[in-house]
Coordinates of C-alpha atoms in Angstrom, one line a residue:
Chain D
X1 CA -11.7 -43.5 -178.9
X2 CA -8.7 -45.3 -180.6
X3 CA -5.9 -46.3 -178.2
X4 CA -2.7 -44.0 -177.7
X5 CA -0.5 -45.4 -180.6
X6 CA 3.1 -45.4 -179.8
X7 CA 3.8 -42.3 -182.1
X8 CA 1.1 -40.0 -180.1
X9 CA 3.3 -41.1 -176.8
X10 CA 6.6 -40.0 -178.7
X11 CA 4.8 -36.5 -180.0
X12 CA 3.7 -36.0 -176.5
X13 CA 7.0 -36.3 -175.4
X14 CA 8.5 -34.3 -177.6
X15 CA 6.1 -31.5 -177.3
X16 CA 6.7 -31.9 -173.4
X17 CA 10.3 -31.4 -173.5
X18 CA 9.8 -28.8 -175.7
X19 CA 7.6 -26.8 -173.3
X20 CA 9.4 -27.3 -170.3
X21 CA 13.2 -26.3 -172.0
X22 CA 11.2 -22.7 -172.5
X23 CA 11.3 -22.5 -168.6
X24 CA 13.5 -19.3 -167.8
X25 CA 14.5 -20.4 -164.2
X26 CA 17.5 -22.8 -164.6
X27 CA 15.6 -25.1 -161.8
X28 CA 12.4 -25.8 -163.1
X29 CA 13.9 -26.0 -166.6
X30 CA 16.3 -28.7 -165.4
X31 CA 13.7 -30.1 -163.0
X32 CA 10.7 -30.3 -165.5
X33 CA 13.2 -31.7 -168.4
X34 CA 14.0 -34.3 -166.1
X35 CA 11.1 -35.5 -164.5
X36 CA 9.3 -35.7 -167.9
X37 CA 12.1 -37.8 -169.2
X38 CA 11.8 -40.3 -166.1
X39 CA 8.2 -40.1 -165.8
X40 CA 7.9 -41.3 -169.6
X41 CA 10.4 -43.9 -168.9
X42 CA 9.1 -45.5 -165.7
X43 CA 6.2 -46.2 -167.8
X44 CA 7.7 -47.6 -171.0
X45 CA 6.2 -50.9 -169.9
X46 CA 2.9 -50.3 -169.8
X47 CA 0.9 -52.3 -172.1
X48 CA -2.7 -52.2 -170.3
X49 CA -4.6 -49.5 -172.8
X50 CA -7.2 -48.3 -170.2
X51 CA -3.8 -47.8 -168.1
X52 CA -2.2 -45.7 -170.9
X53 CA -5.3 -43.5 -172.0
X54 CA -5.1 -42.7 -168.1
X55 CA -1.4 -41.9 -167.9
X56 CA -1.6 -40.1 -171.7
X57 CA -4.6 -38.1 -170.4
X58 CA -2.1 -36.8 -167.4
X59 CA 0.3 -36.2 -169.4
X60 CA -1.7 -34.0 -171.6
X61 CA -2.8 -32.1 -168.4
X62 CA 0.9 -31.6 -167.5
X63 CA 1.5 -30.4 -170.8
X64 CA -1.1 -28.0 -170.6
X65 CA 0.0 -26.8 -167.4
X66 CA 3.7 -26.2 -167.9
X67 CA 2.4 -24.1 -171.4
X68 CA 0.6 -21.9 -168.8
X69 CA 3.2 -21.4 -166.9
X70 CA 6.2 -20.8 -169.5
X71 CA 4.0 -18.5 -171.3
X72 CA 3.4 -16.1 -168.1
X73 CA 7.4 -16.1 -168.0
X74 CA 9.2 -15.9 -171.5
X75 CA 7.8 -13.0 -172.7
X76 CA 9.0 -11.1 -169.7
X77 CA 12.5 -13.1 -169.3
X78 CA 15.6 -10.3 -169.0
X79 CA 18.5 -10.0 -171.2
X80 CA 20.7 -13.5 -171.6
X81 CA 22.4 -14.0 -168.6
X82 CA 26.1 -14.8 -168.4
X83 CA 27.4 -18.3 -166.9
X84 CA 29.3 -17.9 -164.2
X85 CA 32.7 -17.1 -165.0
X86 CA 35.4 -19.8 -163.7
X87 CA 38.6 -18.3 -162.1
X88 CA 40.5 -20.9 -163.5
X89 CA 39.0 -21.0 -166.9
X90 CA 38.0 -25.0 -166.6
X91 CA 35.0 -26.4 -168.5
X92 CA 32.6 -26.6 -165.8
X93 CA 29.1 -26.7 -167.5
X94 CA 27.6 -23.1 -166.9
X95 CA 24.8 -22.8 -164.6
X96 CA 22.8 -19.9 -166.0
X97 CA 20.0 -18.0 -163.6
X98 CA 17.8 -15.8 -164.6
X99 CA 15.4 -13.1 -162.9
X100 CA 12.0 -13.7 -163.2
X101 CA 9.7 -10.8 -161.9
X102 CA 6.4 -12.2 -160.5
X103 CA 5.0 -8.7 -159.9
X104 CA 5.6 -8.7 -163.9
X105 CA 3.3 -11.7 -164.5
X106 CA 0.5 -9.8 -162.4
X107 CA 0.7 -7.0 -163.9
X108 CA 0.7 -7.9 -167.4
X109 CA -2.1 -10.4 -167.1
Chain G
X1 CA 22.1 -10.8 -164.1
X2 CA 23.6 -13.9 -162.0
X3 CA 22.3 -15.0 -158.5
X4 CA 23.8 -17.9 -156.3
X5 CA 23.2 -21.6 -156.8
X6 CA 20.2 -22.2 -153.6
X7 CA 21.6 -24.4 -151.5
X8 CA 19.2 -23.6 -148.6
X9 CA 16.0 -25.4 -148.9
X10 CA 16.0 -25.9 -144.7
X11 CA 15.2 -21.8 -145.0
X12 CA 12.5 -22.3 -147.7
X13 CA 11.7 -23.7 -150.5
X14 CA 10.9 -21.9 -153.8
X15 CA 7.1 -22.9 -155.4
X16 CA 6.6 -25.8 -157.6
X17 CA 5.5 -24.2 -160.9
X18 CA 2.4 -27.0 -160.2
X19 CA 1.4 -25.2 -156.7
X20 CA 1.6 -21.9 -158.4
X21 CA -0.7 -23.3 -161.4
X22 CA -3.3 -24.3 -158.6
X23 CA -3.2 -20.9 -156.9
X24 CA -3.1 -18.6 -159.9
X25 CA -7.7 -19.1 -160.6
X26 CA -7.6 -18.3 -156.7
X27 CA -5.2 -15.1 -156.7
X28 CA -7.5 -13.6 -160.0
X29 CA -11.1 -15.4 -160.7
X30 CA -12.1 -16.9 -157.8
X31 CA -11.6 -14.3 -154.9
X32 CA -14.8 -15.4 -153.0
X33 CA -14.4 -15.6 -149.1
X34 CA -14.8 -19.1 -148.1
X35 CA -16.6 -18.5 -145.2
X36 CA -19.2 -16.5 -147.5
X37 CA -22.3 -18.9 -147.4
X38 CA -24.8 -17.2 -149.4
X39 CA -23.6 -16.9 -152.9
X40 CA -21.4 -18.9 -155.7
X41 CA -17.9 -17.0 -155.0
X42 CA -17.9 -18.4 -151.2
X43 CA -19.3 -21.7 -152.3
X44 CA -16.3 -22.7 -155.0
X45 CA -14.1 -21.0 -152.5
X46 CA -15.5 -23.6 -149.7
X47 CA -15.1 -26.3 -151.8
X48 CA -11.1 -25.2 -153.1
X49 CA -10.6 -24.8 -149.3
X50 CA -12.1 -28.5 -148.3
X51 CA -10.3 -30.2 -151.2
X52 CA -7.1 -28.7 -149.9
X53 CA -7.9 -29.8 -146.5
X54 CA -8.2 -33.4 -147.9
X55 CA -5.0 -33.2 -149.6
X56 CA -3.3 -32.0 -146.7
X57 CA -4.9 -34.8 -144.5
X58 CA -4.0 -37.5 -146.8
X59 CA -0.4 -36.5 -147.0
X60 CA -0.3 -37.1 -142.9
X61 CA -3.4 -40.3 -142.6
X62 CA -5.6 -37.9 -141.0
X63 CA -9.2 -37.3 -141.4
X64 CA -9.7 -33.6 -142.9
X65 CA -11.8 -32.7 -140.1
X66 CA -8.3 -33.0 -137.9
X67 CA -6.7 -29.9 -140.3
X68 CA -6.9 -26.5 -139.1
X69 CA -5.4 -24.1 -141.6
X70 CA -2.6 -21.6 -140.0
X71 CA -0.9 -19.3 -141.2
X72 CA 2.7 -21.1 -140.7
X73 CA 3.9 -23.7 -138.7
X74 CA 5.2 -21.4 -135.9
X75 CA 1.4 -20.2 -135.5
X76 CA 0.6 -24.1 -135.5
X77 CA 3.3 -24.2 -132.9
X78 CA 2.4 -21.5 -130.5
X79 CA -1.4 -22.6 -131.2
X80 CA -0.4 -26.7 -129.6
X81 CA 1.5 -25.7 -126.6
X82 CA 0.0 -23.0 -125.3
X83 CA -3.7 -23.9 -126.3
X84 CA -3.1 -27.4 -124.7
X85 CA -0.9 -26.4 -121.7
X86 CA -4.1 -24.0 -120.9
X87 CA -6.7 -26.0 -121.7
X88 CA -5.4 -28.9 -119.2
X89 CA -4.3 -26.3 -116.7
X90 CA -6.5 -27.1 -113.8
X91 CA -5.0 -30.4 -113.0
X92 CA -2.2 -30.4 -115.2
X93 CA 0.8 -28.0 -115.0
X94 CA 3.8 -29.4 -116.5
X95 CA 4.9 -29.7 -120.3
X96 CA 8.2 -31.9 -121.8
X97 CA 10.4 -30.6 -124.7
X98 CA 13.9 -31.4 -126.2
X99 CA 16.7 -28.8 -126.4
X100 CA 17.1 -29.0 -129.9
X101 CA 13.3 -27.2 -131.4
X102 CA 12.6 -24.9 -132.8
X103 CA 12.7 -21.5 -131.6
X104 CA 9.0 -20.8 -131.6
X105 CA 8.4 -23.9 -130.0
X106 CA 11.0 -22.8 -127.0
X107 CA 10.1 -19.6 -126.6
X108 CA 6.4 -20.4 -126.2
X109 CA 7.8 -23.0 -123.3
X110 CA 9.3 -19.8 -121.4
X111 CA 6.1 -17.8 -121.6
X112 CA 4.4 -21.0 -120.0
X113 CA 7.1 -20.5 -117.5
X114 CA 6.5 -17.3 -117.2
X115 CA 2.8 -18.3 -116.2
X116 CA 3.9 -21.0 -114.3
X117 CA 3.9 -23.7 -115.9
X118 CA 7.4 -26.3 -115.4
X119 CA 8.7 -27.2 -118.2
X120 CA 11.1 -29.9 -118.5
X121 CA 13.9 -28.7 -121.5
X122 CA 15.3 -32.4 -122.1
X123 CA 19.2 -33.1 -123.4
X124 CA 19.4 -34.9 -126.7
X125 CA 22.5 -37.4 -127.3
X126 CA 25.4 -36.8 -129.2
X127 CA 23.9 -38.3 -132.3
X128 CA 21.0 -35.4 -131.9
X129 CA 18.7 -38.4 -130.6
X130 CA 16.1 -38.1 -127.6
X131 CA 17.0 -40.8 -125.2
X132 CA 13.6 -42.5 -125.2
X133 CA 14.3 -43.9 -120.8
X134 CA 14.8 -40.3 -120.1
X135 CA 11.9 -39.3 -122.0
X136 CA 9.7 -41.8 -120.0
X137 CA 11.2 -41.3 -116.7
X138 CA 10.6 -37.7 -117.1
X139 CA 6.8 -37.7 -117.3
X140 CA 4.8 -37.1 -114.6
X141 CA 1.2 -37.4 -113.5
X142 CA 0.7 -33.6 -114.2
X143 CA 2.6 -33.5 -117.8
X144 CA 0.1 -32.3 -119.9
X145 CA 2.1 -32.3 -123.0
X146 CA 5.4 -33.8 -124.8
X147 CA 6.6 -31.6 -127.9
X148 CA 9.0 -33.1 -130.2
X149 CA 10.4 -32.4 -133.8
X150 CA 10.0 -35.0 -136.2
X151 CA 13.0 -33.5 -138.2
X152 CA 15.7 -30.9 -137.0
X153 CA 15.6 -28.4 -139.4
X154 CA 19.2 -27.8 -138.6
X155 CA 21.2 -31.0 -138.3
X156 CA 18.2 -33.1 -140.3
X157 CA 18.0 -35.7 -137.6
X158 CA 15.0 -37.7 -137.5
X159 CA 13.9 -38.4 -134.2
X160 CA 12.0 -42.3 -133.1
X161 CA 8.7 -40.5 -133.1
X162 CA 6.7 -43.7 -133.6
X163 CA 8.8 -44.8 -130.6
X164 CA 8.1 -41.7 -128.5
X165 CA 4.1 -41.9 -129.4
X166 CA 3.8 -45.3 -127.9
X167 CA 5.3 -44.0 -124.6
X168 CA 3.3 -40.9 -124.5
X169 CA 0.0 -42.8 -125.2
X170 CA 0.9 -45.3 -122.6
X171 CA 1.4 -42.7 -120.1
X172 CA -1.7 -40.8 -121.0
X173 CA 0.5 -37.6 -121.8
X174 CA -0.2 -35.8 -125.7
X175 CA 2.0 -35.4 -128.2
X176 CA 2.9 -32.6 -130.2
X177 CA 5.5 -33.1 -132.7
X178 CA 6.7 -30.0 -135.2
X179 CA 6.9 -31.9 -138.2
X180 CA 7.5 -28.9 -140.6
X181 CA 10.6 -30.3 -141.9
X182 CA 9.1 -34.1 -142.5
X183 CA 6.1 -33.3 -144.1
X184 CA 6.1 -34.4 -147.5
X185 CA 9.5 -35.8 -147.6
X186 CA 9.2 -39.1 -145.6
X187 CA 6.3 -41.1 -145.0
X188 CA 4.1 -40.4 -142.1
X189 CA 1.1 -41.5 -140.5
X190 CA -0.2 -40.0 -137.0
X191 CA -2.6 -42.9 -136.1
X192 CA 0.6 -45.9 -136.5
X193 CA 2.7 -42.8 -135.0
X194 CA -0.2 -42.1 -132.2
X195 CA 0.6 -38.9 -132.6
X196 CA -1.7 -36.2 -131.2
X197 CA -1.2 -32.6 -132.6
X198 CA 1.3 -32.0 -136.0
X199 CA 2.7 -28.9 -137.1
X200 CA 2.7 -28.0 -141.0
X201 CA 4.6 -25.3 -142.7
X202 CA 3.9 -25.3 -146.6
X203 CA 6.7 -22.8 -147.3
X204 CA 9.0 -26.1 -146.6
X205 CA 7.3 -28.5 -149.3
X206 CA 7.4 -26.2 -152.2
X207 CA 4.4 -24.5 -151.1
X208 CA 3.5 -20.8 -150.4
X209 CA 4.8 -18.8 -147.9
X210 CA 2.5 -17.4 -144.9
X211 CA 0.5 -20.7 -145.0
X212 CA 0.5 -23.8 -142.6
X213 CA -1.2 -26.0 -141.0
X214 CA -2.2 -28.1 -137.5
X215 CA -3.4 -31.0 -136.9
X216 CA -5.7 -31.8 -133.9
X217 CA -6.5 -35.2 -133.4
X218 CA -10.3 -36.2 -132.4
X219 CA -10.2 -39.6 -131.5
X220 CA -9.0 -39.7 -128.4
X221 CA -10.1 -35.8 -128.8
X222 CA -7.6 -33.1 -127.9
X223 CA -8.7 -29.7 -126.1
X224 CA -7.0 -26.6 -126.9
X225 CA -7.5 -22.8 -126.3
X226 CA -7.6 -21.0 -129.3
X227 CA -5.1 -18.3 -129.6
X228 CA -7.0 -16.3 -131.9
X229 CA -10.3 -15.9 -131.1
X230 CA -13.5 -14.2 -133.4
X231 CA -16.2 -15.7 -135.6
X232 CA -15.6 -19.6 -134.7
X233 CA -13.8 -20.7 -138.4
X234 CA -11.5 -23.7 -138.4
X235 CA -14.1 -25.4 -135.5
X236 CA -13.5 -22.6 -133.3
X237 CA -9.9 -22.8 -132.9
X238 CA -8.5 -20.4 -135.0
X239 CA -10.8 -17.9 -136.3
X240 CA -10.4 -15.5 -139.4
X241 CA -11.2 -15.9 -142.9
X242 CA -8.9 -18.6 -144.3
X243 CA -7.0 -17.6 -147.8
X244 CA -8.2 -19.9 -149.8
X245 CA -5.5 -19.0 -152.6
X246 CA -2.7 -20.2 -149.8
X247 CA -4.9 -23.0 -148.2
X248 CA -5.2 -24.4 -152.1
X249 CA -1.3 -24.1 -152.6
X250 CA -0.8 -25.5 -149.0
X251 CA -2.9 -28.5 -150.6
X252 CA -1.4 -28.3 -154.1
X253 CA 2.1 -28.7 -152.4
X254 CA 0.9 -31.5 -150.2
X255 CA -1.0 -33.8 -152.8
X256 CA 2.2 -33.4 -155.4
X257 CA 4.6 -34.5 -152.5
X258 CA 2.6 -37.6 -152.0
X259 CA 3.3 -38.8 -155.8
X260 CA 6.6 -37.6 -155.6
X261 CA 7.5 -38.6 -152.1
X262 CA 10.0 -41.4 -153.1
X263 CA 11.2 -39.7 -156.4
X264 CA 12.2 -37.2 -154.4
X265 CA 13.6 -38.9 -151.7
X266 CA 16.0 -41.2 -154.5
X267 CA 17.2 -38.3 -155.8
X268 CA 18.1 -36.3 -152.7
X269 CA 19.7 -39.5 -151.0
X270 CA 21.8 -39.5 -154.4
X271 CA 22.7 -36.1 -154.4
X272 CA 23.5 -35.9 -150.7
X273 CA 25.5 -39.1 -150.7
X274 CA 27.4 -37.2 -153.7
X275 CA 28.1 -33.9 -151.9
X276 CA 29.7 -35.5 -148.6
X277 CA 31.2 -37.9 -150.4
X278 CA 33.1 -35.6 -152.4
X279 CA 33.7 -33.3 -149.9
X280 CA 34.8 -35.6 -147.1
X281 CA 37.0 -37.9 -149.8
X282 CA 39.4 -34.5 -150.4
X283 CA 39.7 -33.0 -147.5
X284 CA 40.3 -33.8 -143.7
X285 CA 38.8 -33.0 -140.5
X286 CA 35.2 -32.5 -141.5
X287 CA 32.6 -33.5 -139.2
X288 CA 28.8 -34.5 -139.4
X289 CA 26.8 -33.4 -137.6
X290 CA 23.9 -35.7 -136.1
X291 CA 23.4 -39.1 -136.4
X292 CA 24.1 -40.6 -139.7
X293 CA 21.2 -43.1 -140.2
X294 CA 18.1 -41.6 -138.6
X295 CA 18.2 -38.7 -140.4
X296 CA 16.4 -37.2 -143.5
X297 CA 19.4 -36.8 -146.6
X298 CA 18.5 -33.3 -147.1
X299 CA 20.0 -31.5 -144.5
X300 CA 23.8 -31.3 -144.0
X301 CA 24.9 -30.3 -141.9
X302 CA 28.9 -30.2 -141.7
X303 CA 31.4 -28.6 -139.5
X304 CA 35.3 -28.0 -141.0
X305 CA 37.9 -27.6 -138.3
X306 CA 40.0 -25.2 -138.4
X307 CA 38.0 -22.6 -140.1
X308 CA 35.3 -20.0 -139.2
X309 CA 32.5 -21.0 -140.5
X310 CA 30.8 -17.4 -141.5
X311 CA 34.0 -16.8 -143.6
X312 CA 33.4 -20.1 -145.3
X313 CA 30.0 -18.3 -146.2
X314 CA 31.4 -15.6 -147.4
X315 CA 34.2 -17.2 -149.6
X316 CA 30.9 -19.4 -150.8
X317 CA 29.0 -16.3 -151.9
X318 CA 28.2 -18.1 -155.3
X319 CA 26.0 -20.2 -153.3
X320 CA 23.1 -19.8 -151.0
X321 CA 23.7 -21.6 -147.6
X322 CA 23.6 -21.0 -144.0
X323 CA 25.0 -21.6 -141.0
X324 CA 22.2 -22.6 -138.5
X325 CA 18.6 -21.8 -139.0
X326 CA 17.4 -18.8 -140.5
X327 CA 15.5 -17.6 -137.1
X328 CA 19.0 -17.7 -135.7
X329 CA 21.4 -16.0 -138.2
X330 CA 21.3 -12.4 -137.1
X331 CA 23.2 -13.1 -133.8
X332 CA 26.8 -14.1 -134.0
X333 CA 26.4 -17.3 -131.1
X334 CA 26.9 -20.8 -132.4
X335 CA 23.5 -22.9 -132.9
X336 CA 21.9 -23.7 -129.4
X337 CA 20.8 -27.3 -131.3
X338 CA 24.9 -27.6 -131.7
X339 CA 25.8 -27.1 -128.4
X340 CA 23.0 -29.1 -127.5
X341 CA 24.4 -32.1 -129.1
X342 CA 27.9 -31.5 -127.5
X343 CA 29.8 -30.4 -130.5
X344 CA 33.2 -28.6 -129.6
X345 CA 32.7 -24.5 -129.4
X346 CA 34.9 -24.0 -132.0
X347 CA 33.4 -27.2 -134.5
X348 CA 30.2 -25.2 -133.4
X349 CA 31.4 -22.2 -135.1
X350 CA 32.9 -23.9 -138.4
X351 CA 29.0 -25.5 -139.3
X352 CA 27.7 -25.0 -142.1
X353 CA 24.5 -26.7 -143.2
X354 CA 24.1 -28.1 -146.9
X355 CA 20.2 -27.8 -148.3
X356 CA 19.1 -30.1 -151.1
X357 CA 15.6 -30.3 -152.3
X358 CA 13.7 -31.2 -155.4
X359 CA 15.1 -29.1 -157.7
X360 CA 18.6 -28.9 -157.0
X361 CA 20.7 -30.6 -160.0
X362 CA 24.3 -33.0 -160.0
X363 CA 25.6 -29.8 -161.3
X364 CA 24.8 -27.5 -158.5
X365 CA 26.1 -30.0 -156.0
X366 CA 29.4 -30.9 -157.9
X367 CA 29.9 -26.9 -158.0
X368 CA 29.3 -27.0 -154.0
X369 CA 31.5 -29.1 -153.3
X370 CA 34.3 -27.8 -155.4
X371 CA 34.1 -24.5 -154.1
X372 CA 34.0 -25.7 -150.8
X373 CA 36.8 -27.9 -150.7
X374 CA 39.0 -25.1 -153.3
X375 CA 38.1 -22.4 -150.1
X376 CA 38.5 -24.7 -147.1
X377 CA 42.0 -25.2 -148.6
X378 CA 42.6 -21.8 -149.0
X379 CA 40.7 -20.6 -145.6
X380 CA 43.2 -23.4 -144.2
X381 CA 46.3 -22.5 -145.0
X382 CA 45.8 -19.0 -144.1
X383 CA 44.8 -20.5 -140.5
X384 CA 47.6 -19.8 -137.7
X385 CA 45.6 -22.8 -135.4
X386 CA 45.8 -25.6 -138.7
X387 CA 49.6 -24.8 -138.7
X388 CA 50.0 -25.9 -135.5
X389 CA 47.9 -28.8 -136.1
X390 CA 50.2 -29.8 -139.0
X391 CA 53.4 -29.5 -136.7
X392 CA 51.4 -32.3 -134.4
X393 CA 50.4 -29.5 -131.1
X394 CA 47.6 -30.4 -129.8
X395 CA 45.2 -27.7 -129.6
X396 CA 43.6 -28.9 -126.6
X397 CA 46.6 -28.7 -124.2
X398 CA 47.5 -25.3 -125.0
X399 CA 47.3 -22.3 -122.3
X400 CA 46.0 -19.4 -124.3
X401 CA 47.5 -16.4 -122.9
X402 CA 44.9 -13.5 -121.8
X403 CA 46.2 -10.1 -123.5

């Protein structure tokens, strides 16, 4: 099996972000944006190939897993939500929450 | 539809999407009973059920044959004091405990009492601290049983558990510490801790809900009485079928807080430091509560003179918080774990405690503390007593007339 090439790491990555930004709750969007991004950077370095076939392979399981998850959730995601509004009109970035019905999920599955 | 920023994570903890991903086959496919030994649906169930039992071991350095699966911490609680305070009864009739538990944990104490047992309620310092010489000169020859938290859930103090095992092993006395707060979030190990019987909640490490867990050490072996009693599951000491769909999550929850133990812990430290900081650099007279170092970063808990603090929460209603625990809300009295660590009635009143957890963002915080500050202002000037303050009275030295 050829060794992860630096442009399968890169596709992973992107396909990973991807994923996890179709997240409706605003915390395990944020959350799973991030920890991707730091995960894949902590391990820049590695240069052992046994050592990134391991930490590709996990990646690919992740991957997997947050596609099951964000596919149980966008179809059923309610109307865009509104930020909330600032009284004083400043440019706070808008923190946007959606509802997410798990009794949804069960019953459409 | 918009819903507050959660800022409460000492209440609960919502589900890491990975937990839920390990408990969904459970919920759906795999609906054997556990306990079911004749056929393929109990055997995968078994084997979900002992892989989460080694997950939830290895979080804590205990062998899996130490977890019993609950169904909460509380349960877990109730199950160590009682089950051990009857067990030893015979010979041994007193049981040690610190003001500042958790209600389940106290309330199990009084119905000890109430069978007479003594138990011994002891103070904690200002800093929310156990004062290891009392500890020791408290224990007797018939103490059965020392119960401590590892972490408040209210102030977030971390108590010298380690410290506190040594005594107790020295003196031949169990431990039992609630550790449903710690769990997960800072390292621990009950063998270098010599600690006897834990407490595990998994609704507080981004686990399930209705799920725990208690661990009974067998070498040297505890003794308890079960509480519930029937077909002789979890080695006889809490029987009923266990739900392997929670007991998975409950492991899910517990192996994914190993990896991301000091992740997590970076990140809250950061985003804690970043929340009092801000708050405390714009406006005066706020007060932590509990000791600064030993505590986990979490839990804030912060009291703001001069205002009541359930009108703080309700000026804050874009944001999820609390003042003391959850099991404590309903009533209108200030926290007993606040009183217990001396705070002034009235700073007692003003606390409110700040939850940060492993999804909470810079931007959630940053919007905390605005909002906090912009309404302690505001809840401030409005405040007859901070007037007076400003004109340099002393609160303290005045005679409140009775009407």
């Amino acid at each position: 099996m050829a060794a992860s090439t630096r442009s399968q790491v890169i596709s992973l990555y992107k396909m990973m972000l991807k994923e996890s930004s179709r997240f409706p709750s605003y915390n395990y969007r944020t959350y799973a944006l991030r920890r991707v991004r730091d995960a894949f950077r902590a391990n820049r370095e590695v240069e052992d190939p046994k050592a990134v076939e391991r930490l590709m392979e996990e990646g690919e399981q992740m991957l997997a897993l947050i596609q099951r998850q964000v596919a149980h959730f966008v179809p059923i995601t309610t109307a865009a939500s509104r930020p909330i509004p600032e009284e004083n009109g400043d440019s706070s970035p808008s923190r946007v929450y959606e509802m997410f019905g798990f009794m949804k999920v069960f019953l459409g599955l | 539809e918009l819903r507050p920023l959660y800022m409460d994570f000492q209440a609960t903890t919502p589900m890491d999407p990975r937990v839920l991903d390990a408990m969904l086959p459970f919920q759906v496919n795999y609906y054997g009973n556990p306990h079911s030994r004749t056929h393929a649906y109990g055997w995968e169930s078994e084997t979900a059920m002992e892989t989460a039992r080694k997950q939830v071991a290895d979080l804590i350095g205990a062998d899996p044959r130490e977890i019993i699966f609950t169904s909460g911490a509380t349960e877990s609680n109730n199950m160590a004091i009682k089950g051990v305070a009857r067990f030893y009864q015979a010979k041994k009739r007193h049981v040690i405990t610190t003001q500042t538990e958790h209600k389940c944990v106290l309330d199990s104490c009084r119905i000890l009492e109430a069978e007479g047992f003594e138990v011994t309620y002891l103070p904690v310092q200002n800093n929310g601290l156990l004062d290891l010489q009392l500890l020791e000169a408290s224990i007797r020859p018939e103490t059965s049983l020392v119960s401590v938290m590892t972490v408040n859930n209210e102030i977030g103090v971390k108590q010298p558990i380690k410290e506190i095992g040594q005594i107790c092993r020295s003196k031949g006395v169990f431990l039992h510490t609630d550790a449903a707060q710690a769990v997960g979030k800072i390292p621990i190990s009950v063998s270098d801790w010599k600690v006897d019987l834990m407490s595990i909640s998994g609704h507080k490490i981004y686990g399930p809900k209705g799920v725990g867990a208690l661990y009974v050490q067998r070498r040297p072996r505890v003794r308890l009485e079960p509480l519930q009693n029937g077909g002789g599951q979890e080695r006889g000491l809490r029987s009923g079928t266990v739900p392997t769909p929670l007991a998975v999550g409950l492991g899910a929850a517990c192996s994914i807080s190993q990896k991301e133990m000091e992740y997590d812990h970076q990140r809250v430290s950061m985003l804690a430091n970043r929340l009092v900081q801000k708050i405390m650099s714009e406006i005066p007279d706020v007060v932590m509560n509990g000791d600064p170092e030993q505590r986990y970063p979490g839990c804030i808990n912060l009291s703001f003179a001069y205002v009541e603090g359930e009108s703080l929460l309700m000026a804050l209603k874009d944001v999820a918080l609390s003042s003391g625990s959850a099991c404590t809300s309903a009533s209108l009295e200030p926290s007993y774990v606040l009183r217990a660590i001396g705070a002034d009635e009235d700073l007692a009143h003003s606390s409110i405690r700040f939850g940060i957890g492993r999804f909470t963002t810079e931007q959630e915080v940053d919007y905390t503390a605005e909002k906090c500050i912009q309404h302690v202002r505001r809840l401030r000037e409005m405040s007859p007593l901070w007037e007076m303050v400003q004109e340099g009275i002393d609160l303290k030295s005045i005679k409140w007339t009775q009407h």
